[in-house]
C-alpha atoms as a PDB file:
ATOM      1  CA  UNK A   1     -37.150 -27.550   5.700  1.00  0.00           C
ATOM      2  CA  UNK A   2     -37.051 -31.146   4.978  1.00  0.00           C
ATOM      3  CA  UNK A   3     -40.153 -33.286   6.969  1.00  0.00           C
ATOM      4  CA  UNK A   4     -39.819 -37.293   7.434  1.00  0.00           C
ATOM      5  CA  UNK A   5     -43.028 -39.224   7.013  1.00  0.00           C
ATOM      6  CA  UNK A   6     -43.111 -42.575   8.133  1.00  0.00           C
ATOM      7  CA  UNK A   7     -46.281 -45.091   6.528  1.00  0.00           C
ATOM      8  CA  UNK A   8     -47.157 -48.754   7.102  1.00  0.00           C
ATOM      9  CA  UNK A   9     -47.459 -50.770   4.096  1.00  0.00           C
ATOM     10  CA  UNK A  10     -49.108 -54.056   4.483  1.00  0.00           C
ATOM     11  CA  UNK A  11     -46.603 -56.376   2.457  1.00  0.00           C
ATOM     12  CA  UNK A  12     -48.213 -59.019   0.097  1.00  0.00           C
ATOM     13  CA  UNK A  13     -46.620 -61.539   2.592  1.00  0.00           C
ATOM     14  CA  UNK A  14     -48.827 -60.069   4.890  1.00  0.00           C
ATOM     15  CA  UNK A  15     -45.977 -58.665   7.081  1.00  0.00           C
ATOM     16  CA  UNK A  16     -46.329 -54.715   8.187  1.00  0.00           C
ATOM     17  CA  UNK A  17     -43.238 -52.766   7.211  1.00  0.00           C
ATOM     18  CA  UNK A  18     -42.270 -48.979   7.269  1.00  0.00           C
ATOM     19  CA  UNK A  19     -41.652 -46.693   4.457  1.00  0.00           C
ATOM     20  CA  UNK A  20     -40.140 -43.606   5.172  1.00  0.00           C
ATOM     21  CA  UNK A  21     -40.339 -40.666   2.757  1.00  0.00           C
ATOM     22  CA  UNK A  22     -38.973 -36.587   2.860  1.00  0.00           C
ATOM     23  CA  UNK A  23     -41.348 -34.123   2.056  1.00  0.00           C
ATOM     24  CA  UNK A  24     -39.975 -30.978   1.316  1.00  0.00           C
ATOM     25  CA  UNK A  25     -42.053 -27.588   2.933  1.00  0.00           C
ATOM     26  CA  UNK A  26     -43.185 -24.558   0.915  1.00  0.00           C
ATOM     27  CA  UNK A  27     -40.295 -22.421   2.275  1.00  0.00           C
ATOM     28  CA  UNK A  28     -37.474 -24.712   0.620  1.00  0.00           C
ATOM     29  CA  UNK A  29     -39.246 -25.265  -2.508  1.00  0.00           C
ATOM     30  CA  UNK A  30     -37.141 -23.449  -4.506  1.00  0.00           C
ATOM     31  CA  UNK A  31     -34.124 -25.399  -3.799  1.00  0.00           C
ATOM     32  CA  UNK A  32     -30.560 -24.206  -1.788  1.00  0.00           C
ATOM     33  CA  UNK A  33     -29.133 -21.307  -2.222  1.00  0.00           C
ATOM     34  CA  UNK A  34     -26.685 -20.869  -5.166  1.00  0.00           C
ATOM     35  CA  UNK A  35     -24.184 -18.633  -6.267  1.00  0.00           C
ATOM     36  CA  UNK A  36     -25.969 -17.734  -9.524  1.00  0.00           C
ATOM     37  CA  UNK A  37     -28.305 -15.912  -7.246  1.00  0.00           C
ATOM     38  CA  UNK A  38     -25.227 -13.675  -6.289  1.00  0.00           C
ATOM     39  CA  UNK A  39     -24.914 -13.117  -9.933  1.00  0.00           C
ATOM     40  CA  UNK A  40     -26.265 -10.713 -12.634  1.00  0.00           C
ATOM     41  CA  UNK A  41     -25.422  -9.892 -16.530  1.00  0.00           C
ATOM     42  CA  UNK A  42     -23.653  -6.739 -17.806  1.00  0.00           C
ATOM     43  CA  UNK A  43     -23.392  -5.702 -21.102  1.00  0.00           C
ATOM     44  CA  UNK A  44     -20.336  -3.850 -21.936  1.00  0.00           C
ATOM     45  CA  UNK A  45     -20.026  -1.829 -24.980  1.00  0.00           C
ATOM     46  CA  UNK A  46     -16.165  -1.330 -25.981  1.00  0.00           C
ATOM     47  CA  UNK A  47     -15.009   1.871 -27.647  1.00  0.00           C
ATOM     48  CA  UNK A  48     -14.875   0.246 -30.870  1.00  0.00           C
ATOM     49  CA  UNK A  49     -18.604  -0.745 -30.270  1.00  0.00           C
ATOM     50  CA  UNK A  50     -17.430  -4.224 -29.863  1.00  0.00           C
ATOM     51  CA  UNK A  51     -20.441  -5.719 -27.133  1.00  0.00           C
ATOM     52  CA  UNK A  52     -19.860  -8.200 -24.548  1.00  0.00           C
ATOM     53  CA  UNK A  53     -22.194  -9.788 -21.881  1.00  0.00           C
ATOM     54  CA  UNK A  54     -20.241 -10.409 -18.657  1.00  0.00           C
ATOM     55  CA  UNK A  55     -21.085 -11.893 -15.210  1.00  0.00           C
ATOM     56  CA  UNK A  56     -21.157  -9.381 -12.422  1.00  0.00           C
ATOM     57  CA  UNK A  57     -21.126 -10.227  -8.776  1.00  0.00           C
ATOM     58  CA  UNK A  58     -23.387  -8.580  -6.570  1.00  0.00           C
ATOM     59  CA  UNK A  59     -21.751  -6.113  -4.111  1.00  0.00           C
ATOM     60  CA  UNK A  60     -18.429  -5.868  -6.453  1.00  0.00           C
ATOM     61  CA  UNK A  61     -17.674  -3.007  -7.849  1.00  0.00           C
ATOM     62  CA  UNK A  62     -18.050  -3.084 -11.871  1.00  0.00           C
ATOM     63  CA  UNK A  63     -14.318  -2.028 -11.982  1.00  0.00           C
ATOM     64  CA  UNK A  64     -13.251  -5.539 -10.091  1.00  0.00           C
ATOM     65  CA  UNK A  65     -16.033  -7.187 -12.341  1.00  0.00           C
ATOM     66  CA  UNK A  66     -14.623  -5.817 -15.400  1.00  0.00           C
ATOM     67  CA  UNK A  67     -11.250  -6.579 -14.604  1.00  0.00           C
ATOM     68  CA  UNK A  68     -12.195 -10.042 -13.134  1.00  0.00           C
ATOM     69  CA  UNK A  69     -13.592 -10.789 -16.765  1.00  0.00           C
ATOM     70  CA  UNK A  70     -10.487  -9.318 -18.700  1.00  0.00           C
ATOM     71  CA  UNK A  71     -12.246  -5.621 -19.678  1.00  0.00           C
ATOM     72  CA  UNK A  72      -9.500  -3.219 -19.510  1.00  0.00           C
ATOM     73  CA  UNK A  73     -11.259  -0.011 -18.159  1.00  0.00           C
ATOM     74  CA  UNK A  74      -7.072   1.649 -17.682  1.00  0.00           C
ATOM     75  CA  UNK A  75      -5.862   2.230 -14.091  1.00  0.00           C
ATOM     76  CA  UNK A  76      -7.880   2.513 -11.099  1.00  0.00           C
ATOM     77  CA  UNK A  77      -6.301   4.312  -7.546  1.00  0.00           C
ATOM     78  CA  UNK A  78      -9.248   4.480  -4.527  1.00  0.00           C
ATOM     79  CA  UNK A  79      -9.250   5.350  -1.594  1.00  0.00           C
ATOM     80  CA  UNK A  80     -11.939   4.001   1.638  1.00  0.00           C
ATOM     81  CA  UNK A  81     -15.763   5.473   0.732  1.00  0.00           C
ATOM     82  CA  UNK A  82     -16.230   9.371   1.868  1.00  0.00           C
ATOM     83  CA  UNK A  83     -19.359   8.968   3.089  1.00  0.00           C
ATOM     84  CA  UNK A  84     -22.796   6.151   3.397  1.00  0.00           C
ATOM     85  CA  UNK A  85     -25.880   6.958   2.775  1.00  0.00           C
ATOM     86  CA  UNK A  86     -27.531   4.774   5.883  1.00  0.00           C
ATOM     87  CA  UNK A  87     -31.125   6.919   5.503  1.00  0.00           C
ATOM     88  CA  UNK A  88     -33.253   9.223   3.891  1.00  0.00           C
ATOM     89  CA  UNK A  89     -32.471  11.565   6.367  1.00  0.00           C
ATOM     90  CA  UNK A  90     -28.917  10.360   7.506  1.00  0.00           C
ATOM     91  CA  UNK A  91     -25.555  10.113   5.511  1.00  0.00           C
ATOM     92  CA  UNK A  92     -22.720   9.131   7.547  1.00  0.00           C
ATOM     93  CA  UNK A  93     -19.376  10.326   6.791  1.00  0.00           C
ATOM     94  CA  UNK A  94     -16.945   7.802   6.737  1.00  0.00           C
ATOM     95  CA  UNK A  95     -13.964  10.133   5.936  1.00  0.00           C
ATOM     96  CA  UNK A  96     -12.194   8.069   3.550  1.00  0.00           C
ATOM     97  CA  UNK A  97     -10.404   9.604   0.051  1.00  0.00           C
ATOM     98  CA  UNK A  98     -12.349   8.710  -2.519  1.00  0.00           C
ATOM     99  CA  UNK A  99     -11.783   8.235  -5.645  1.00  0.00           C
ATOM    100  CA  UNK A 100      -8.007   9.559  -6.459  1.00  0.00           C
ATOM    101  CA  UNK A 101      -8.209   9.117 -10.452  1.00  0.00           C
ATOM    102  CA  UNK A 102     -10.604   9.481 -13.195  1.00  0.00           C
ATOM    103  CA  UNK A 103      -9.289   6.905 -15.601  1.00  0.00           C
ATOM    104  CA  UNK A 104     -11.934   4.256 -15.061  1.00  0.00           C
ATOM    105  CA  UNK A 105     -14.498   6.235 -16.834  1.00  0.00           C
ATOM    106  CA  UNK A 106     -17.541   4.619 -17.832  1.00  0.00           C
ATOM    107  CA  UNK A 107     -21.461   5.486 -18.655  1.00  0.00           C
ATOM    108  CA  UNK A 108     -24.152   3.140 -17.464  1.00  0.00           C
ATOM    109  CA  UNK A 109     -27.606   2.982 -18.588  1.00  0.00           C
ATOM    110  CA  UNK A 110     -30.969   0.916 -18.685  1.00  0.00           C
ATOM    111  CA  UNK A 111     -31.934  -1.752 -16.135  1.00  0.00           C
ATOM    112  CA  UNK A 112     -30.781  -0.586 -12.626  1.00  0.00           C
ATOM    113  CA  UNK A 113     -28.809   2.298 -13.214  1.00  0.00           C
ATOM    114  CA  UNK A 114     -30.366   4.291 -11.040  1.00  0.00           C
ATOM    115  CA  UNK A 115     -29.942   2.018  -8.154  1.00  0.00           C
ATOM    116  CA  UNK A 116     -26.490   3.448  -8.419  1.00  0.00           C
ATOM    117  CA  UNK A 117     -25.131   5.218  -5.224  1.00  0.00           C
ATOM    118  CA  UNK A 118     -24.847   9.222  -5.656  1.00  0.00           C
ATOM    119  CA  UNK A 119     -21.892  10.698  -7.462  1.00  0.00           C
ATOM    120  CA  UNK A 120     -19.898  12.571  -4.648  1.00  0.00           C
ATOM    121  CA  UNK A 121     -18.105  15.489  -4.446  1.00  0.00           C
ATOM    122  CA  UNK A 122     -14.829  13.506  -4.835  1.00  0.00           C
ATOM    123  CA  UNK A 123     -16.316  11.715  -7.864  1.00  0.00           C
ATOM    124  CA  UNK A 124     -17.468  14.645  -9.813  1.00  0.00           C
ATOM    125  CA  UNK A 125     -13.755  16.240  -9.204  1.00  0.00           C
ATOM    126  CA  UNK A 126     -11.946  13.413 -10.213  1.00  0.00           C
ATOM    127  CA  UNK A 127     -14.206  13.064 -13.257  1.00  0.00           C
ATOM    128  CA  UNK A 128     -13.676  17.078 -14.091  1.00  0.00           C
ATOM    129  CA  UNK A 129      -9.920  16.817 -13.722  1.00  0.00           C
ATOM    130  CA  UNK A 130      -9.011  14.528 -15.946  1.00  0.00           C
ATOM    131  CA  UNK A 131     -11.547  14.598 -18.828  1.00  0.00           C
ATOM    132  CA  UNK A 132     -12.859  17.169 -20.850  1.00  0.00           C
ATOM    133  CA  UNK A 133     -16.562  18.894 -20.052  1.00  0.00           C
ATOM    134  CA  UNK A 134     -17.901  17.519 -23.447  1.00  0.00           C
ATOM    135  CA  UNK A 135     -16.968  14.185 -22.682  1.00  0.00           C
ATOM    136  CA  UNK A 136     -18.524  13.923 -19.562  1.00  0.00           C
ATOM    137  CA  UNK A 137     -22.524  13.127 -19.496  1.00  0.00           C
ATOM    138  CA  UNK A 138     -24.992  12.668 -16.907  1.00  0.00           C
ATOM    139  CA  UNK A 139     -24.521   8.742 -17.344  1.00  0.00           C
ATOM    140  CA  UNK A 140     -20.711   9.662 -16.427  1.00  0.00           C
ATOM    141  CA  UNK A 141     -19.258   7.578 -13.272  1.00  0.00           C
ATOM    142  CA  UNK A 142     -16.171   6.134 -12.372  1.00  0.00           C
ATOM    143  CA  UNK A 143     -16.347   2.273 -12.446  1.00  0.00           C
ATOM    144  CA  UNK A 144     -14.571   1.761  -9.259  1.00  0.00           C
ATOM    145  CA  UNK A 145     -17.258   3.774  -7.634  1.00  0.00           C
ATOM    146  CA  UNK A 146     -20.440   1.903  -8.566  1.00  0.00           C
ATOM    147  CA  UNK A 147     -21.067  -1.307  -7.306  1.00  0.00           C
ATOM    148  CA  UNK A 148     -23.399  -3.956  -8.776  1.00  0.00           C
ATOM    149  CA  UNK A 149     -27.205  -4.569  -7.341  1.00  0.00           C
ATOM    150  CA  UNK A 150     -29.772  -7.056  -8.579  1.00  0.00           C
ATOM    151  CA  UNK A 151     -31.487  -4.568  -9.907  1.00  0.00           C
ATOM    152  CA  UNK A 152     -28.383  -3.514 -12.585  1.00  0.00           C
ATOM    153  CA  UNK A 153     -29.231  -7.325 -14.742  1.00  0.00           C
ATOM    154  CA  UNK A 154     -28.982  -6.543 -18.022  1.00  0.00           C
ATOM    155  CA  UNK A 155     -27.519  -2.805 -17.399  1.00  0.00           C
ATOM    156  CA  UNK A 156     -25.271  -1.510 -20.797  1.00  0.00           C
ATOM    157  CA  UNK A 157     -22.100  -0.246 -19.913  1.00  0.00           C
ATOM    158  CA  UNK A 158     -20.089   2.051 -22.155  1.00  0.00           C
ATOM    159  CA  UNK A 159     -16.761   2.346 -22.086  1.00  0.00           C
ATOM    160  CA  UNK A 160     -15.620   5.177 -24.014  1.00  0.00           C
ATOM    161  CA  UNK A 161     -12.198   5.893 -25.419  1.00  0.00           C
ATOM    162  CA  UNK A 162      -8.927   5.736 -22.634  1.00  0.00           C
ATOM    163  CA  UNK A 163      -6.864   8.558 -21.731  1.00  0.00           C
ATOM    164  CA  UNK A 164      -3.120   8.058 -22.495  1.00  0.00           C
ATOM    165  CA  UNK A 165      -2.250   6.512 -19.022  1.00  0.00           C
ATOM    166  CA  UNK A 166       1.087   4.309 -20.239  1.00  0.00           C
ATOM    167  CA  UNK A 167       3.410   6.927 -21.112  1.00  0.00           C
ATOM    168  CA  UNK A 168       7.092   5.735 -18.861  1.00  0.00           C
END
């Protein structure tokens, strides 16, 4: 909130004038909003071992991150969310497909990861289906399933080896 305050000065003429000055409040102190608020850092960790620190937007998922920032996670096919978690004691079903493919297999660790959503059911099936059980971890989601929170700056993503997924 931006206050005017208006002061005589006494001029050396001797004539009275007004000054007029903006005082800016506590609650604006910090400045406007900006869109680097709406932003956090990934690091992504390539099969090769190749790291990479990306911008993420909040409320993306770290699939459309990714790909916004050229990451090539292979193909992703989703359906609407099955279900929202809207309490502790309330998780609405929204009755959408879920994820249809596990090719956008990732594992996230450190800062925020477990601000992640859930796995659900549809999650843990697609993951099951198309890799192997030794490949999968407790780290193990589907990029197109997790979507970025403030909390996830500075989060390590590794993306581990792709499933064949060009064949004609």
């Amino acid at each position: 909130m931006i206050r005017l305050v208006s002061k005589r000065i006494l001029c050396q003429s001797g004539t009275i004038s007004r000054a007029f000055s903006s005082a800016v409040t506590e609650a604006s102190a910090a400045g406007p909003p900006s869109v680097m608020d709406s932003i956090v850092k990934l690091n992504v960790v390539d099969p090769s071992g190749a790291r990479r620190t990306i911008p993420a937007f909040i409320g993306k998922s770290i699939y459309e991150n990714c790909e916004l920032n050229g990451v090539e996670l292979g193909p992703a096919s989703e359906g609407g969310l099955v279900e929202a978690e809207r309490s502790d004691t309330w998780t609405e079903p929204l009755y959408g497909e879920g994820p249809t493919t596990g090719f956008d297999h990732i594992l996230i660790v450190g800062n925020g990861a477990d601000t992640a959503r859930p796995k659900t059911y549809k999650e843990v099936s697609a993951l099951g289906d198309y890799w192997d059980e030794d490949e999968i971890f407790p780290e193990s989601r589907l990029a197109t399933q997790v979507f970025v929170t403030k909390e996830m700056d500075g989060m390590t993503v590794y993306v581990p080896d792709r499933l064949v997924d060009d064949i004609p």
